[in-house]
C-alpha cells in the first residue's frame, strides 16, 4: 500500500489520481498502525490505544477518498440511458460523503475519550474490549460508516463489471467489487459479534479468534482492492511496454530511412537511448509516428528504383516470406538512393495488407528483423542483378 501510494503521488493531478492517492495513503497508514511495534508503541503512549484512533481516522479518510473516486468516475456521465442511476447515486454521494465522514469522526472522537474504557493499553482492541458497551458503541459508529461506504462501492463497481467488455478492466472491477463484499461482511460481522457479546460475555480465546479471523478477511480485502485498482493500469503498462519493445526493434531501420529522408520526421532522429527514454512523447504515440514515417520513406524510395526490383528481391530471398523480400528491397532501394539514383516513376512494390495498426506493426517487426540481417553487399548484388547501379 505504501509503495502504491508513492507511485500514485508521482502520477497526474486529476481528480481520479488524487482520490486514489488519498485512498492508498490512508490505507497504508492504517496498515502501519496494525504492525506490532507501531501498534504497541502507540497504545502505550500518553494517549492510551492511540493506534486505534489513528487507524480509524486514516481508514475513514481512505474510504472518503474511495467515495470521491467513484464520483470522479461516474459523475462525468450524462444523466440518461443505462448510467442514469449510477450518476444519481454518485451525485448523492458527492453531497453527503464529506459531511457524513466528518460527523462520524467527531462522534468517534468524543466516544473514544469519554465512554471507551482505556484504563489499560490493549493489544487487540475488539477482543480486549469484548462485552464493553462503550467500545461496542464506538466501533458500531465506525463499522456503520465502513459498511455503508463499502455497499455503495459494491453497487457501483458490480454494475460497471456487468457492463464492461474489456477483459482486464472487467477483471479489475470484479476484484474491487469482491473486496467491497468482504468489506461489508467484515464490518457487519464484527458489529453483530460485539453487540452479541454484550449479552453473552465471550471467553478471551473465542473473542481473539473472531478478531483474528475477521482481521484476515480485512487483509484479503486490501489485497483484492489493490490488485483490482492496479489491473487497468497494468493493461496500459503492458501496452506501453510492448510499444517500447517494438520501438527498440524498429529503431535501426527507422533511423537509416530517416537519415535518407530527413524531411519526413517531425524532428531529427536522436540516439537509440535518447529516443527510447524520452519523456515528452508517449510510447504509443511515438510508435504511431514511426509507422507513418516508415510508410512515407518506403513510398519515396519507390521513385529511386526500377520496376523489377521487387521481383528480383523476391527471387533473391528464395523464400515465401514476403517480409524478407521487402527487407531486401528496402536495403537495395536505400543503397540506390544513397548512390545518387535520381527520382523517377513509381516502382512496383508489394505491401502487406493489414487490417489495423497492430497488424501493420507485426508486419514491420518481421521486416525489421530481416532488414537487420541483410547487408550492403547483398543490397549491391541485388541492384547489379537488374542493372540499377552504375
Short mmCIF file of C-alpha atoms in Angstrom, two decimals, residues 13-230:
data_model
loop_
_atom_site.label_atom_id
_atom_site.label_comp_id
_atom_site.label_asym_id
_atom_site.label_seq_id
_atom_site.Cartn_x
_atom_site.Cartn_y
_atom_site.Cartn_z
CA UNK A 13 -3.12 15.58 -10.61
CA UNK A 14 -6.61 14.93 -11.97
CA UNK A 15 -9.45 14.06 -9.60
CA UNK A 16 -9.21 10.31 -10.11
CA UNK A 17 -5.49 10.13 -9.39
CA UNK A 18 -5.77 12.40 -6.34
CA UNK A 19 -8.59 10.28 -4.97
CA UNK A 20 -6.71 7.02 -5.47
CA UNK A 21 -3.59 8.52 -3.93
CA UNK A 22 -5.56 9.59 -0.85
CA UNK A 23 -7.15 6.15 -0.67
CA UNK A 24 -3.87 4.24 -0.76
CA UNK A 25 -2.16 6.69 1.59
CA UNK A 26 -4.95 6.31 4.13
CA UNK A 27 -4.91 2.54 3.93
CA UNK A 28 -1.11 2.49 4.16
CA UNK A 29 -1.19 4.49 7.41
CA UNK A 30 -3.96 2.26 8.77
CA UNK A 31 -1.95 -0.87 7.99
CA UNK A 32 1.22 0.54 9.56
CA UNK A 33 -0.71 1.08 12.81
CA UNK A 34 -1.51 -2.65 12.78
CA UNK A 35 2.15 -3.70 12.78
CA UNK A 36 3.44 -4.93 16.12
CA UNK A 37 5.96 -2.24 17.01
CA UNK A 38 3.86 0.69 15.83
CA UNK A 39 0.71 -0.69 17.48
CA UNK A 40 2.34 -1.39 20.84
CA UNK A 41 4.28 1.88 20.77
CA UNK A 42 1.19 4.00 20.14
CA UNK A 43 -1.06 2.06 22.53
CA UNK A 44 1.43 2.55 25.34
CA UNK A 45 1.91 6.25 24.62
CA UNK A 46 0.41 9.12 26.61
CA UNK A 47 -2.84 8.61 24.69
CA UNK A 48 -3.79 5.02 25.52
CA UNK A 49 -4.84 3.00 22.47
CA UNK A 50 -3.82 5.83 20.16
CA UNK A 51 -3.19 3.37 17.33
CA UNK A 52 -6.91 2.55 17.26
CA UNK A 53 -7.97 6.15 16.80
CA UNK A 54 -5.24 6.85 14.20
CA UNK A 55 -6.12 3.66 12.35
CA UNK A 56 -9.80 4.58 12.18
CA UNK A 57 -9.07 8.17 11.17
CA UNK A 58 -6.77 7.07 8.33
CA UNK A 59 -9.09 4.28 7.21
CA UNK A 60 -12.00 6.72 7.29
CA UNK A 61 -10.08 9.17 5.11
CA UNK A 62 -9.23 6.34 2.72
CA UNK A 63 -12.91 5.38 2.50
CA UNK A 64 -13.86 9.00 1.86
CA UNK A 65 -11.26 9.10 -0.92
CA UNK A 66 -12.82 5.99 -2.47
CA UNK A 67 -16.20 7.71 -2.48
CA UNK A 68 -14.69 10.74 -4.19
CA UNK A 69 -13.04 8.39 -6.68
CA UNK A 70 -16.48 6.98 -7.50
CA UNK A 71 -17.80 10.49 -8.02
CA UNK A 72 -14.84 11.31 -10.28
CA UNK A 73 -15.50 8.19 -12.37
CA UNK A 74 -19.30 8.07 -12.58
CA UNK A 75 -20.18 11.71 -12.11
CA UNK A 76 -18.91 12.58 -15.59
CA UNK A 77 -21.56 10.59 -17.43
CA UNK A 78 -24.74 12.23 -18.72
CA UNK A 79 -27.78 11.51 -16.58
CA UNK A 80 -29.61 9.43 -19.17
CA UNK A 81 -29.56 5.89 -20.53
CA UNK A 82 -28.07 2.98 -18.62
CA UNK A 83 -25.85 5.17 -16.45
CA UNK A 84 -28.65 7.34 -15.07
CA UNK A 85 -28.97 5.51 -11.75
CA UNK A 86 -25.20 5.35 -11.21
CA UNK A 87 -24.92 9.07 -11.88
CA UNK A 88 -27.77 9.82 -9.46
CA UNK A 89 -26.12 7.78 -6.70
CA UNK A 90 -22.78 9.47 -7.39
CA UNK A 91 -24.29 12.91 -7.01
CA UNK A 92 -25.94 11.92 -3.73
CA UNK A 93 -22.57 10.64 -2.53
CA UNK A 94 -20.90 13.90 -3.50
CA UNK A 95 -23.35 15.90 -1.41
CA UNK A 96 -23.30 13.64 1.65
CA UNK A 97 -19.86 12.00 1.81
CA UNK A 98 -17.78 14.71 3.44
CA UNK A 99 -20.42 15.77 5.98
CA UNK A 100 -21.10 12.15 6.92
CA UNK A 101 -17.40 11.41 7.35
CA UNK A 102 -16.77 14.49 9.49
CA UNK A 103 -19.80 13.69 11.65
CA UNK A 104 -18.61 10.12 12.13
CA UNK A 105 -15.06 11.25 13.01
CA UNK A 106 -16.37 13.79 15.51
CA UNK A 107 -18.70 11.29 17.18
CA UNK A 108 -15.97 8.64 17.31
CA UNK A 109 -13.51 11.09 18.87
CA UNK A 110 -15.95 12.10 21.59
CA UNK A 111 -16.84 8.48 22.34
CA UNK A 112 -13.18 7.37 22.33
CA UNK A 113 -12.21 9.88 25.01
CA UNK A 114 -15.37 9.55 27.11
CA UNK A 115 -17.12 6.17 27.11
CA UNK A 116 -14.41 3.76 25.88
CA UNK A 117 -12.61 2.02 28.74
CA UNK A 118 -8.94 2.88 28.20
CA UNK A 119 -7.75 2.19 31.73
CA UNK A 120 -5.02 -0.06 30.33
CA UNK A 121 -3.48 -0.40 26.86
CA UNK A 122 -4.95 -3.06 24.61
CA UNK A 123 -3.20 -5.17 22.04
CA UNK A 124 -6.28 -6.35 20.13
CA UNK A 125 -8.91 -3.68 20.63
CA UNK A 126 -12.01 -5.67 19.63
CA UNK A 127 -11.21 -8.84 21.59
CA UNK A 128 -9.79 -6.95 24.59
CA UNK A 129 -12.97 -4.84 24.83
CA UNK A 130 -15.46 -7.64 24.11
CA UNK A 131 -18.61 -7.18 26.18
CA UNK A 132 -17.94 -3.48 26.95
CA UNK A 133 -20.76 -1.19 25.89
CA UNK A 134 -18.54 1.89 25.35
CA UNK A 135 -16.20 0.17 22.90
CA UNK A 136 -19.17 -1.53 21.24
CA UNK A 137 -20.91 1.80 20.63
CA UNK A 138 -17.67 3.38 19.40
CA UNK A 139 -16.92 0.56 16.95
CA UNK A 140 -20.54 0.47 15.78
CA UNK A 141 -20.23 4.05 14.53
CA UNK A 142 -17.07 3.24 12.59
CA UNK A 143 -18.45 -0.02 11.20
CA UNK A 144 -21.70 1.65 10.14
CA UNK A 145 -19.67 4.21 8.18
CA UNK A 146 -17.46 1.46 6.72
CA UNK A 147 -20.31 -0.85 5.73
CA UNK A 148 -22.33 1.92 4.05
CA UNK A 149 -19.32 3.09 2.05
CA UNK A 150 -18.45 -0.48 1.07
CA UNK A 151 -22.04 -1.13 -0.04
CA UNK A 152 -22.02 1.99 -2.22
CA UNK A 153 -18.73 0.97 -3.83
CA UNK A 154 -20.03 -2.56 -4.34
CA UNK A 155 -23.15 -1.22 -6.06
CA UNK A 156 -21.16 0.98 -8.46
CA UNK A 157 -18.38 -1.49 -9.27
CA UNK A 158 -20.67 -4.51 -9.63
CA UNK A 159 -22.78 -2.53 -12.11
CA UNK A 160 -19.69 -1.42 -14.02
CA UNK A 161 -18.44 -5.02 -14.02
CA UNK A 162 -21.64 -6.21 -15.72
CA UNK A 163 -21.40 -3.54 -18.42
CA UNK A 164 -17.66 -3.63 -19.09
CA UNK A 165 -16.47 -5.53 -22.18
CA UNK A 166 -12.69 -5.02 -21.92
CA UNK A 167 -11.27 -8.14 -20.29
CA UNK A 168 -8.60 -6.70 -17.97
CA UNK A 169 -10.74 -3.80 -16.82
CA UNK A 170 -13.58 -6.23 -16.15
CA UNK A 171 -11.23 -8.37 -14.05
CA UNK A 172 -10.13 -5.30 -12.09
CA UNK A 173 -13.71 -4.21 -11.44
CA UNK A 174 -14.58 -7.74 -10.33
CA UNK A 175 -11.71 -7.75 -7.83
CA UNK A 176 -12.71 -4.35 -6.47
CA UNK A 177 -16.34 -5.42 -6.14
CA UNK A 178 -15.30 -8.60 -4.32
CA UNK A 179 -13.15 -6.51 -1.98
CA UNK A 180 -16.22 -4.49 -1.10
CA UNK A 181 -18.20 -7.67 -0.44
CA UNK A 182 -15.52 -8.54 2.10
CA UNK A 183 -15.77 -5.01 3.48
CA UNK A 184 -19.50 -5.35 4.09
CA UNK A 185 -19.15 -8.81 5.64
CA UNK A 186 -16.26 -7.64 7.81
CA UNK A 187 -17.98 -4.58 9.23
CA UNK A 188 -21.44 -6.13 9.65
CA UNK A 189 -20.00 -9.34 11.11
CA UNK A 190 -17.87 -7.55 13.68
CA UNK A 191 -20.76 -5.30 14.67
CA UNK A 192 -23.04 -8.28 15.26
CA UNK A 193 -20.40 -10.08 17.29
CA UNK A 194 -19.71 -7.06 19.51
CA UNK A 195 -23.39 -6.49 20.24
CA UNK A 196 -23.92 -10.19 20.91
CA UNK A 197 -21.03 -10.12 23.38
CA UNK A 198 -22.89 -7.52 25.43
CA UNK A 199 -25.40 -10.21 26.28
CA UNK A 200 -23.07 -13.21 26.32
CA UNK A 201 -19.64 -12.41 27.67
CA UNK A 202 -17.24 -14.45 25.49
CA UNK A 203 -14.05 -16.11 26.59
CA UNK A 204 -10.92 -14.21 25.70
CA UNK A 205 -9.84 -17.06 23.40
CA UNK A 206 -13.09 -17.03 21.43
CA UNK A 207 -13.07 -13.23 21.12
CA UNK A 208 -9.46 -13.32 19.97
CA UNK A 209 -10.24 -16.00 17.36
CA UNK A 210 -13.10 -13.92 15.97
CA UNK A 211 -10.86 -10.85 15.94
CA UNK A 212 -8.09 -12.73 14.11
CA UNK A 213 -10.38 -14.36 11.52
CA UNK A 214 -12.15 -11.12 10.64
CA UNK A 215 -8.78 -9.36 10.56
CA UNK A 216 -7.66 -11.91 7.94
CA UNK A 217 -10.78 -11.06 5.94
CA UNK A 218 -9.81 -7.40 6.04
CA UNK A 219 -6.26 -8.17 4.91
CA UNK A 220 -7.70 -10.08 1.96
CA UNK A 221 -9.87 -7.04 1.22
CA UNK A 222 -6.77 -4.87 0.90
CA UNK A 223 -5.12 -7.37 -1.43
CA UNK A 224 -8.07 -7.62 -3.80
CA UNK A 225 -8.65 -3.87 -3.79
CA UNK A 226 -5.00 -3.07 -4.56
CA UNK A 227 -4.90 -5.67 -7.33
CA UNK A 228 -8.22 -4.56 -8.76
CA UNK A 229 -7.18 -0.91 -8.98
CA UNK A 230 -3.82 -1.89 -10.47
#
